[in-house]
Coordinates of N, CA and C in Angstrom, one line a residue:
X13 N -16.7 -19.6 -21.3 CA -16.4 -18.7 -22.4 C -15.0 -18.2 -22.2
X14 N -14.1 -18.4 -23.3 CA -12.7 -18.0 -23.1 C -12.6 -16.5 -23.0
X15 N -13.4 -15.7 -23.6 CA -13.2 -14.2 -23.5 C -13.5 -13.8 -22.1
X16 N -14.5 -14.3 -21.5 CA -14.9 -14.0 -20.1 C -13.7 -14.3 -19.2
X17 N -13.2 -15.6 -19.3 CA -12.1 -16.0 -18.5 C -10.9 -15.2 -18.7
X18 N -10.6 -14.8 -19.9 CA -9.4 -14.0 -20.2 C -9.6 -12.6 -19.6
X19 N -10.7 -12.0 -19.7 CA -10.9 -10.7 -19.1 C -10.9 -10.8 -17.6
X20 N -11.4 -11.9 -17.0 CA -11.3 -12.1 -15.6 C -9.9 -12.2 -15.1
X21 N -9.0 -12.9 -15.8 CA -7.6 -13.1 -15.4 C -6.9 -11.7 -15.5
X22 N -7.2 -11.0 -16.6 CA -6.5 -9.7 -16.7 C -6.9 -8.7 -15.6
X23 N -8.2 -8.6 -15.3 CA -8.7 -7.7 -14.2 C -8.1 -8.1 -12.9
X24 N -8.1 -9.4 -12.6 CA -7.6 -9.8 -11.3 C -6.1 -9.6 -11.1
X25 N -5.4 -9.8 -12.2 CA -3.9 -9.6 -12.2 C -3.6 -8.1 -11.9
X26 N -4.4 -7.2 -12.6 CA -4.2 -5.8 -12.3 C -4.6 -5.4 -10.9
X27 N -5.8 -5.9 -10.5 CA -6.3 -5.6 -9.2 C -5.4 -6.1 -8.0
X28 N -5.2 -7.4 -7.9 CA -4.5 -7.9 -6.7 C -3.0 -8.0 -6.9
X29 N -2.6 -7.9 -8.2 CA -1.2 -7.9 -8.4 C -0.5 -6.5 -8.3
X30 N -1.4 -5.5 -8.4 CA -0.8 -4.1 -8.4 C -1.6 -3.1 -7.7
X31 N -2.8 -2.8 -8.1 CA -3.6 -1.7 -7.6 C -3.8 -1.7 -6.1
X32 N -4.4 -2.8 -5.6 CA -4.8 -2.8 -4.2 C -3.5 -2.8 -3.3
X33 N -2.4 -3.6 -3.7 CA -1.2 -3.4 -2.9 C -0.7 -2.0 -2.9
X34 N -0.8 -1.3 -4.1 CA -0.3 0.0 -4.2 C -1.1 1.0 -3.3
X35 N -2.4 0.7 -3.3 CA -3.3 1.6 -2.5 C -3.0 1.5 -1.0
X36 N -2.7 0.2 -0.6 CA -2.3 0.0 0.8 C -1.0 0.7 1.1
X37 N -0.1 0.7 0.2 CA 1.2 1.3 0.4 C 1.1 2.8 0.6
X38 N 0.1 3.4 0.0 CA -0.2 4.9 0.1 C -0.5 5.2 1.6
X39 N -1.2 4.2 2.3 CA -1.5 4.4 3.7 C -0.3 4.1 4.6
X40 N 0.4 3.1 4.3 CA 1.5 2.6 5.2 C 2.6 3.7 5.2
X41 N 2.9 4.3 4.0 CA 3.9 5.3 3.9 C 3.4 6.7 3.8
X42 N 2.3 7.0 4.5 CA 1.6 8.3 4.4 C 2.5 9.4 4.7
X43 N 3.5 9.3 5.7 CA 4.3 10.4 6.1 C 5.3 10.7 5.0
X44 N 5.7 9.8 4.2 CA 6.6 10.1 3.1 C 5.9 10.7 1.9
X45 N 4.6 10.4 1.8 CA 3.8 10.9 0.7 C 3.3 12.3 1.0
X46 N 2.8 12.5 2.2 CA 2.3 13.8 2.6 C 3.2 14.4 3.7
X47 N 4.3 14.9 3.4 CA 5.3 15.4 4.4 C 4.7 16.6 5.1
X48 N 3.9 17.4 4.6 CA 3.3 18.6 5.2 C 2.1 18.3 6.0
X49 N 1.7 17.0 6.1 CA 0.5 16.6 6.8 C -0.8 16.8 6.0
X50 N -0.7 17.0 4.7 CA -1.8 17.1 3.8 C -2.5 15.7 3.6
X51 N -3.8 15.7 3.2 CA -4.5 14.4 3.0 C -4.2 13.8 1.7
X52 N -3.1 14.1 1.0 CA -2.8 13.6 -0.3 C -2.8 12.1 -0.3
X53 N -2.1 11.5 0.8 CA -2.0 10.1 0.9 C -3.4 9.4 0.9
X54 N -4.3 10.0 1.7 CA -5.7 9.5 1.8 C -6.4 9.4 0.5
X55 N -6.3 10.5 -0.2 CA -7.0 10.6 -1.5 C -6.5 9.5 -2.5
X56 N -5.2 9.4 -2.5 CA -4.5 8.3 -3.3 C -5.0 6.9 -2.8
X57 N -4.9 6.7 -1.5 CA -5.3 5.4 -1.0 C -6.7 5.1 -1.3
X58 N -7.6 6.0 -1.2 CA -9.0 5.8 -1.5 C -9.3 5.5 -3.0
X59 N -8.7 6.4 -3.8 CA -8.9 6.3 -5.3 C -8.4 5.0 -5.9
X60 N -7.1 4.7 -5.5 CA -6.5 3.5 -6.0 C -7.2 2.2 -5.6
X61 N -7.6 2.2 -4.3 CA -8.4 1.0 -3.8 C -9.7 0.9 -4.4
X62 N -10.4 2.0 -4.6 CA -11.7 1.9 -5.3 C -11.6 1.4 -6.7
X63 N -10.6 1.8 -7.4 CA -10.3 1.3 -8.7 C -9.9 -0.2 -8.7
X64 N -9.1 -0.6 -7.7 CA -8.7 -2.0 -7.6 C -9.9 -2.9 -7.2
X65 N -10.7 -2.4 -6.3 CA -11.9 -3.2 -5.9 C -12.9 -3.3 -7.0
X66 N -13.0 -2.2 -7.8 CA -13.9 -2.2 -9.0 C -13.4 -3.2 -10.0
X67 N -12.1 -3.3 -10.2 CA -11.6 -4.3 -11.2 C -11.8 -5.7 -10.7
X68 N -11.7 -5.9 -9.4 CA -11.9 -7.2 -8.8 C -13.3 -7.7 -8.9
X69 N -14.2 -6.8 -8.6 CA -15.7 -7.1 -8.7 C -16.1 -7.4 -10.1
X70 N -15.5 -6.6 -11.0 CA -15.8 -6.9 -12.4 C -15.3 -8.2 -12.9
X71 N -14.1 -8.5 -12.5 CA -13.5 -9.8 -12.8 C -14.3 -11.0 -12.2
X72 N -14.8 -10.8 -11.0 CA -15.6 -11.8 -10.3 C -16.9 -12.0 -11.1
X73 N -17.6 -10.9 -11.5 CA -18.8 -11.0 -12.3 C -18.6 -11.8 -13.6
X74 N -17.5 -11.5 -14.2 CA -17.2 -12.1 -15.5 C -17.0 -13.7 -15.4
X75 N -16.3 -14.1 -14.3 CA -16.1 -15.5 -14.2 C -17.4 -16.2 -13.8
X76 N -18.2 -15.6 -13.1 CA -19.6 -16.1 -12.7 C -20.4 -16.3 -14.0
X77 N -20.3 -15.3 -14.9 CA -21.0 -15.4 -16.2 C -20.4 -16.6 -17.0
X78 N -19.1 -16.7 -17.0 CA -18.5 -17.8 -17.8 C -18.9 -19.2 -17.3
X79 N -19.0 -19.3 -15.9 CA -19.4 -20.6 -15.4 C -20.9 -20.9 -15.7
X80 N -21.7 -19.8 -15.6 CA -23.1 -20.0 -15.9 C -23.3 -20.4 -17.4
X81 N -22.6 -19.8 -18.3 CA -22.7 -20.1 -19.7 C -22.2 -21.5 -20.0
X82 N -21.2 -22.0 -19.3 CA -20.7 -23.3 -19.5 C -21.4 -24.4 -18.7
X83 N -22.4 -23.9 -17.9 CA -23.2 -24.8 -17.0 C -22.3 -25.6 -16.1
X84 N -21.2 -24.9 -15.5 CA -20.3 -25.6 -14.6 C -20.7 -25.3 -13.2
X85 N -20.3 -26.1 -12.3 CA -20.6 -25.9 -10.8 C -19.7 -24.8 -10.3
X86 N -20.3 -23.9 -9.6 CA -19.5 -22.8 -9.0 C -18.7 -23.3 -7.8
X87 N -17.5 -22.6 -7.6 CA -16.7 -22.8 -6.4 C -16.4 -24.3 -6.1
X88 N -16.2 -25.0 -7.2 CA -15.8 -26.4 -7.0 C -14.3 -26.7 -6.9
X89 N -13.5 -25.7 -7.2 CA -12.1 -25.8 -7.1 C -11.5 -24.8 -6.1
X90 N -10.3 -25.1 -5.6 CA -9.7 -24.2 -4.6 C -9.6 -22.7 -5.1
X91 N -9.3 -22.5 -6.3 CA -9.2 -21.2 -6.9 C -10.5 -20.4 -6.7
X92 N -11.6 -21.1 -7.0 CA -12.9 -20.5 -6.8 C -13.3 -20.2 -5.4
X93 N -13.0 -21.2 -4.5 CA -13.3 -21.0 -3.1 C -12.5 -19.8 -2.5
X94 N -11.2 -19.7 -2.8 CA -10.4 -18.6 -2.4 C -11.0 -17.3 -3.0
X95 N -11.4 -17.4 -4.3 CA -11.9 -16.2 -5.0 C -13.1 -15.6 -4.3
X96 N -14.0 -16.4 -3.9 CA -15.3 -15.9 -3.3 C -14.9 -15.3 -1.9
X97 N -14.0 -15.9 -1.2 CA -13.5 -15.4 0.1 C -12.9 -14.0 -0.1
X98 N -12.1 -13.9 -1.1 CA -11.4 -12.6 -1.4 C -12.5 -11.5 -1.8
X99 N -13.4 -11.9 -2.6 CA -14.5 -11.0 -3.0 C -15.3 -10.5 -1.9
X100 N -15.6 -11.4 -0.9 CA -16.4 -11.0 0.3 C -15.6 -10.0 1.1
X101 N -14.3 -10.3 1.3 CA -13.4 -9.4 2.1 C -13.3 -8.0 1.4
X102 N -13.1 -8.1 0.0 CA -12.9 -6.8 -0.7 C -14.2 -6.0 -0.6
X103 N -15.4 -6.7 -0.6 CA -16.6 -5.9 -0.5 C -16.8 -5.3 0.9
X104 N -16.2 -5.9 1.9 CA -16.3 -5.3 3.2 C -15.5 -4.0 3.4
X105 N -14.4 -3.9 2.6 CA -13.4 -2.8 2.8 C -14.0 -1.5 2.6
X106 N -14.8 -1.2 1.5 CA -15.4 0.1 1.3 C -16.5 0.3 2.4
X107 N -17.2 -0.7 2.8 CA -18.2 -0.5 3.8 C -17.6 -0.1 5.1
X108 N -16.5 -0.8 5.5 CA -15.8 -0.4 6.7 C -15.3 1.0 6.6
X109 N -14.8 1.4 5.5 CA -14.2 2.7 5.3 C -15.3 3.8 5.5
X110 N -16.5 3.5 5.0 CA -17.6 4.5 5.2 C -18.0 4.6 6.6
X111 N -17.9 3.5 7.4 CA -18.3 3.5 8.8 C -17.1 4.0 9.7
X112 N -16.1 4.6 9.1 CA -15.0 5.1 9.9 C -15.4 6.0 11.0
X113 N -15.2 5.8 12.3 CA -15.6 6.7 13.4 C -14.6 7.9 13.4
X114 N -15.1 9.0 14.0 CA -14.2 10.2 14.1 C -13.0 9.8 15.0
X115 N -11.9 10.5 14.7 CA -10.7 10.3 15.4 C -10.8 10.9 16.8
X116 N -10.7 10.1 17.8 CA -10.8 10.6 19.2 C -9.8 9.9 20.1
X117 N -8.8 10.6 20.5 CA -7.7 10.0 21.3 C -8.2 9.3 22.6
X118 N -9.4 9.7 23.1 CA -9.9 9.2 24.4 C -10.8 7.9 24.1
X119 N -11.0 7.6 22.9 CA -11.9 6.5 22.6 C -11.1 5.3 21.9
X120 N -11.5 4.1 22.2 CA -10.8 2.9 21.7 C -11.6 2.4 20.4
X121 N -12.7 3.0 20.1 CA -13.5 2.6 18.9 C -12.7 2.8 17.7
X122 N -12.0 3.9 17.6 CA -11.3 4.2 16.4 C -10.1 3.2 16.2
X123 N -9.5 2.9 17.4 CA -8.4 1.9 17.3 C -8.9 0.5 16.9
X124 N -10.1 0.1 17.4 CA -10.7 -1.2 17.0 C -11.0 -1.1 15.5
X125 N -11.6 0.0 15.0 CA -11.9 0.1 13.6 C -10.7 0.0 12.7
X126 N -9.6 0.7 13.1 CA -8.3 0.7 12.4 C -7.8 -0.7 12.3
X127 N -7.8 -1.5 13.4 CA -7.3 -2.8 13.5 C -8.1 -3.7 12.5
X128 N -9.4 -3.6 12.6 CA -10.3 -4.5 11.7 C -10.0 -4.1 10.2
X129 N -10.0 -2.8 9.9 CA -9.8 -2.4 8.6 C -8.5 -2.9 8.0
X130 N -7.4 -2.7 8.8 CA -6.1 -3.1 8.2 C -5.9 -4.6 8.1
X131 N -6.4 -5.4 9.1 CA -6.3 -6.8 9.1 C -7.1 -7.4 7.9
X132 N -8.3 -6.9 7.7 CA -9.1 -7.4 6.6 C -8.4 -7.1 5.3
X133 N -7.8 -5.9 5.2 CA -7.1 -5.5 4.0 C -5.9 -6.3 3.7
X134 N -5.1 -6.6 4.7 CA -3.9 -7.4 4.5 C -4.3 -8.9 4.2
X135 N -5.3 -9.4 4.8 CA -5.8 -10.7 4.5 C -6.3 -10.8 3.1
X136 N -7.0 -9.8 2.6 CA -7.5 -9.8 1.2 C -6.4 -9.8 0.2
X137 N -5.4 -8.9 0.5 CA -4.2 -8.8 -0.4 C -3.5 -10.1 -0.5
X138 N -3.2 -10.7 0.6 CA -2.4 -12.0 0.6 C -3.2 -13.1 -0.2
X139 N -4.5 -13.2 0.2 CA -5.3 -14.3 -0.5 C -5.5 -13.9 -2.0
X140 N -5.7 -12.7 -2.3 CA -5.9 -12.3 -3.7 C -4.7 -12.5 -4.5
X141 N -3.5 -12.2 -4.0 CA -2.2 -12.4 -4.7 C -2.0 -13.9 -4.9
X142 N -2.1 -14.6 -3.9 CA -1.9 -16.1 -3.9 C -2.9 -16.7 -5.0
X143 N -4.1 -16.2 -5.0 CA -5.1 -16.8 -5.9 C -4.8 -16.4 -7.3
X144 N -4.2 -15.3 -7.6 CA -3.7 -15.0 -8.9 C -2.7 -16.0 -9.4
X145 N -1.8 -16.3 -8.5 CA -0.8 -17.3 -8.8 C -1.4 -18.7 -9.1
X146 N -2.4 -19.1 -8.2 CA -3.0 -20.3 -8.4 C -3.8 -20.4 -9.7
X147 N -4.4 -19.3 -10.1 CA -5.2 -19.2 -11.3 C -4.3 -19.4 -12.5
X148 N -3.1 -18.9 -12.5 CA -2.2 -19.0 -13.6 C -1.7 -20.5 -13.8
X149 N -1.9 -21.3 -12.8 CA -1.4 -22.7 -12.9 C -2.6 -23.6 -13.3
X150 N -3.8 -23.1 -13.4 CA -4.9 -24.0 -13.8 C -4.7 -24.5 -15.2
X151 N -5.2 -25.8 -15.4 CA -5.1 -26.4 -16.7 C -5.7 -25.6 -17.8
X152 N -6.9 -25.0 -17.5 CA -7.6 -24.2 -18.5 C -6.7 -23.1 -19.0
X153 N -6.0 -22.4 -18.1 CA -5.2 -21.3 -18.5 C -4.0 -21.8 -19.3
X154 N -3.4 -22.9 -18.9 CA -2.2 -23.4 -19.6 C -2.6 -24.1 -21.0
X155 N -3.8 -24.6 -21.1 CA -4.2 -25.3 -22.3 C -4.9 -24.4 -23.3
X156 N -5.8 -23.6 -22.9 CA -6.7 -22.8 -23.8 C -6.3 -21.4 -23.9
X157 N -5.7 -20.9 -22.9 CA -5.3 -19.4 -22.9 C -3.8 -19.3 -22.6
X158 N -3.0 -20.2 -23.2 CA -1.6 -20.2 -22.9 C -0.9 -18.9 -23.2
X159 N -1.2 -18.3 -24.4 CA -0.5 -17.1 -24.8 C -0.9 -15.9 -23.8
X160 N -2.2 -15.8 -23.5 CA -2.6 -14.8 -22.5 C -2.0 -15.1 -21.1
X161 N -1.9 -16.3 -20.7 CA -1.3 -16.7 -19.4 C 0.1 -16.3 -19.3
X162 N 0.9 -16.5 -20.4 CA 2.3 -16.2 -20.4 C 2.5 -14.7 -20.3
X163 N 1.7 -13.9 -21.0 CA 1.8 -12.5 -21.0 C 1.4 -11.9 -19.6
X164 N 0.4 -12.5 -19.0 CA 0.0 -12.1 -17.7 C 1.0 -12.4 -16.6
X165 N 1.7 -13.5 -16.8 CA 2.8 -13.9 -15.9 C 3.9 -12.9 -16.0
X166 N 4.3 -12.5 -17.2 CA 5.3 -11.4 -17.4 C 4.8 -10.1 -16.7
X167 N 3.6 -9.8 -17.0 CA 3.0 -8.5 -16.4 C 3.0 -8.6 -14.9
X168 N 2.8 -9.8 -14.3 CA 2.8 -9.9 -12.9 C 4.2 -9.7 -12.3
X169 N 5.2 -10.2 -13.0 CA 6.6 -10.0 -12.6 C 6.9 -8.5 -12.6
X170 N 6.5 -7.8 -13.7 CA 6.7 -6.4 -13.8 C 6.0 -5.6 -12.7
X171 N 4.8 -6.0 -12.3 CA 4.1 -5.4 -11.2 C 4.8 -5.5 -9.9
X172 N 5.3 -6.8 -9.7 CA 6.0 -7.0 -8.5 C 7.3 -6.2 -8.4
X173 N 8.0 -6.1 -9.5 CA 9.2 -5.3 -9.6 C 9.0 -3.8 -9.3
X174 N 7.9 -3.3 -9.8 CA 7.5 -1.9 -9.6 C 7.2 -1.7 -8.1
X175 N 6.4 -2.6 -7.6 CA 6.0 -2.5 -6.2 C 7.2 -2.6 -5.2
X176 N 8.1 -3.4 -5.5 CA 9.3 -3.6 -4.7 C 10.2 -2.3 -4.8
X177 N 10.3 -1.7 -6.0 CA 11.0 -0.5 -6.2 C 10.4 0.6 -5.4
X178 N 9.1 0.7 -5.4 CA 8.4 1.8 -4.6 C 8.5 1.5 -3.1
X179 N 8.5 0.2 -2.7 CA 8.7 -0.1 -1.3 C 10.1 0.3 -0.8
X180 N 11.1 0.1 -1.7 CA 12.4 0.5 -1.3 C 12.5 2.0 -1.2
X181 N 11.9 2.7 -2.2 CA 12.0 4.1 -2.2 C 11.3 4.7 -0.9
X182 N 10.1 4.3 -0.7 CA 9.3 4.8 0.5 C 10.0 4.5 1.8
X183 N 10.6 3.3 1.9 CA 11.4 2.9 3.1 C 12.6 3.8 3.3
X184 N 13.3 4.1 2.2 CA 14.4 5.1 2.3 C 13.9 6.4 2.7
X185 N 12.8 6.9 2.1 CA 12.3 8.2 2.5 C 11.8 8.2 4.0
X186 N 11.3 7.1 4.4 CA 10.8 7.0 5.8 C 12.0 7.1 6.8
X187 N 13.0 6.4 6.4 CA 14.2 6.5 7.3 C 14.8 7.9 7.4
X188 N 14.8 8.5 6.2 CA 15.3 9.9 6.1 C 14.4 10.9 7.0
X189 N 13.1 10.7 6.9 CA 12.2 11.5 7.6 C 12.3 11.3 9.1
X190 N 12.6 10.0 9.5 CA 12.7 9.7 10.9 C 14.0 10.4 11.4
X191 N 15.1 10.3 10.7 CA 16.3 11.0 11.1 C 16.1 12.5 11.2
X192 N 15.4 13.0 10.3 CA 15.1 14.5 10.3 C 14.3 14.9 11.5
X193 N 13.3 14.0 11.9 CA 12.5 14.3 13.0 C 13.3 14.3 14.3
X194 N 14.2 13.3 14.4 CA 15.1 13.1 15.5 C 16.0 14.3 15.6
X195 N 16.5 14.8 14.5 CA 17.4 16.0 14.5 C 16.7 17.2 15.0
X196 N 15.4 17.4 14.5 CA 14.7 18.6 14.8 C 14.3 18.5 16.3
X197 N 14.1 17.3 16.8 CA 13.7 17.2 18.2 C 14.8 17.7 19.2
X198 N 16.1 17.6 18.7 CA 17.2 18.0 19.5 C 17.7 19.4 19.2
X199 N 17.1 20.0 18.3 CA 17.6 21.4 17.9 C 16.5 22.4 17.8
X200 N 16.8 23.6 17.9 CA 15.8 24.7 17.7 C 15.9 25.1 16.3
X201 N 14.8 25.0 15.6 CA 14.7 25.4 14.2 C 13.9 26.6 14.0
X202 N 14.4 27.5 13.2 CA 13.6 28.8 13.0 C 12.6 28.5 11.9
X203 N 11.8 29.5 11.6 CA 10.7 29.4 10.7 C 11.2 29.1 9.3
X204 N 12.4 29.4 8.9 CA 12.9 29.2 7.6 C 13.6 27.8 7.5
X205 N 13.6 27.1 8.6 CA 14.3 25.8 8.6 C 15.7 25.8 8.9
X206 N 16.3 27.0 9.2 CA 17.7 27.1 9.6 C 17.9 26.8 11.1
X207 N 19.0 26.1 11.4 CA 19.3 25.8 12.8 C 19.8 27.0 13.5
X208 N 19.1 27.4 14.6 CA 19.6 28.5 15.4 C 20.1 28.0 16.8
X209 N 19.9 26.8 17.1 CA 20.4 26.2 18.3 C 20.9 24.8 18.1
X210 N 22.0 24.5 18.6 CA 22.6 23.2 18.4 C 23.2 22.6 19.7
X211 N 22.9 21.4 20.0 CA 23.3 20.8 21.3 C 24.7 20.2 21.3
X212 N 25.3 20.0 20.1 CA 26.6 19.4 20.1 C 27.6 20.2 20.8
X213 N 28.6 19.6 21.3 CA 29.7 20.3 22.1 C 30.5 21.2 21.1
X214 N 30.7 22.4 21.6 CA 31.5 23.3 20.8 C 30.7 24.2 19.9
X215 N 29.4 24.0 19.9 CA 28.5 24.9 19.1 C 27.5 25.6 19.9
X216 N 27.2 26.8 19.5 CA 26.1 27.6 20.1 C 25.5 28.5 19.1
X217 N 24.1 28.4 19.0 CA 23.4 29.2 18.1 C 23.8 29.0 16.7
X218 N 24.3 27.8 16.4 CA 24.6 27.4 15.0 C 26.0 27.8 14.6
X219 N 26.8 28.4 15.6 CA 28.2 28.8 15.3 C 29.1 28.2 16.3
X220 N 30.3 27.9 15.8 CA 31.4 27.3 16.7 C 31.7 28.4 17.7
X221 N 31.8 27.9 19.0 CA 32.2 28.9 20.0 C 33.6 29.2 19.9
X222 N 33.9 30.5 19.9 CA 35.3 31.0 19.7 C 35.9 31.2 21.1
X223 N 37.1 30.7 21.3 CA 37.8 30.8 22.5 C 38.3 32.3 22.6
X224 N 38.2 32.8 23.8 CA 38.6 34.2 24.0 C 40.1 34.3 24.0
X225 N 40.7 35.4 23.4 CA 42.1 35.6 23.4 C 42.6 35.9 24.8
X226 N 43.6 35.2 25.3 CA 44.1 35.5 26.7 C 44.6 36.9 26.8
X227 N 45.2 37.5 25.7 CA 45.8 38.8 25.7 C 44.7 39.9 25.9
X228 N 43.5 39.5 25.2 CA 42.3 40.4 25.4 C 41.8 40.4 26.8
X229 N 41.9 39.3 27.5 CA 41.5 39.2 28.9 C 42.3 40.1 29.8
X230 N 43.6 40.2 29.5 CA 44.5 41.0 30.4 C 44.6 42.4 30.0
X231 N 44.0 42.7 28.8 CA 44.1 44.1 28.3 C 43.2 45.0 29.1

């Protein structure tokens, strides 16, 4: 059914072309998003990823319905095989998130969990994005849904441009934060953020050291 396939393509383009990569970006650049150490980045990461995975699961259900209605064989093409793999990985992500162990510096369980969570997430994003591109090249999309396919291709380019712009901005912020942390590590900062101690030569307590007048020394 064309309507099912069209909705499937739209949902997958939104999910793997924008939402889930954006959700991951919230975690990667958490220090730039939550400068005061607040959990804002986590709430954004979780909400955006839930929305993205929801779109992906809905898109998956729609294409299964389309295949059932057309009495076609499931997973007979590469696009379908990659799609079921991505769906399984995406389904694991919320489950793994729920099973997150408490943060304990003395335990390696949290480190193992973090490694599994991030690797599955990255694998799902790469496969999901590639599968969106593969789907746009299918004969069905080019022959029967050409107009929709062209619009989705433009939308995908816009999504990529927005993500790259955000990536550049967060990277710039990250570099600035790193420089600021290095600066504060070398200086004494008061509660108002003003420098009261400075290590550079010729400065003391934020003021240039004044040379004593020789005449005053002899006076």
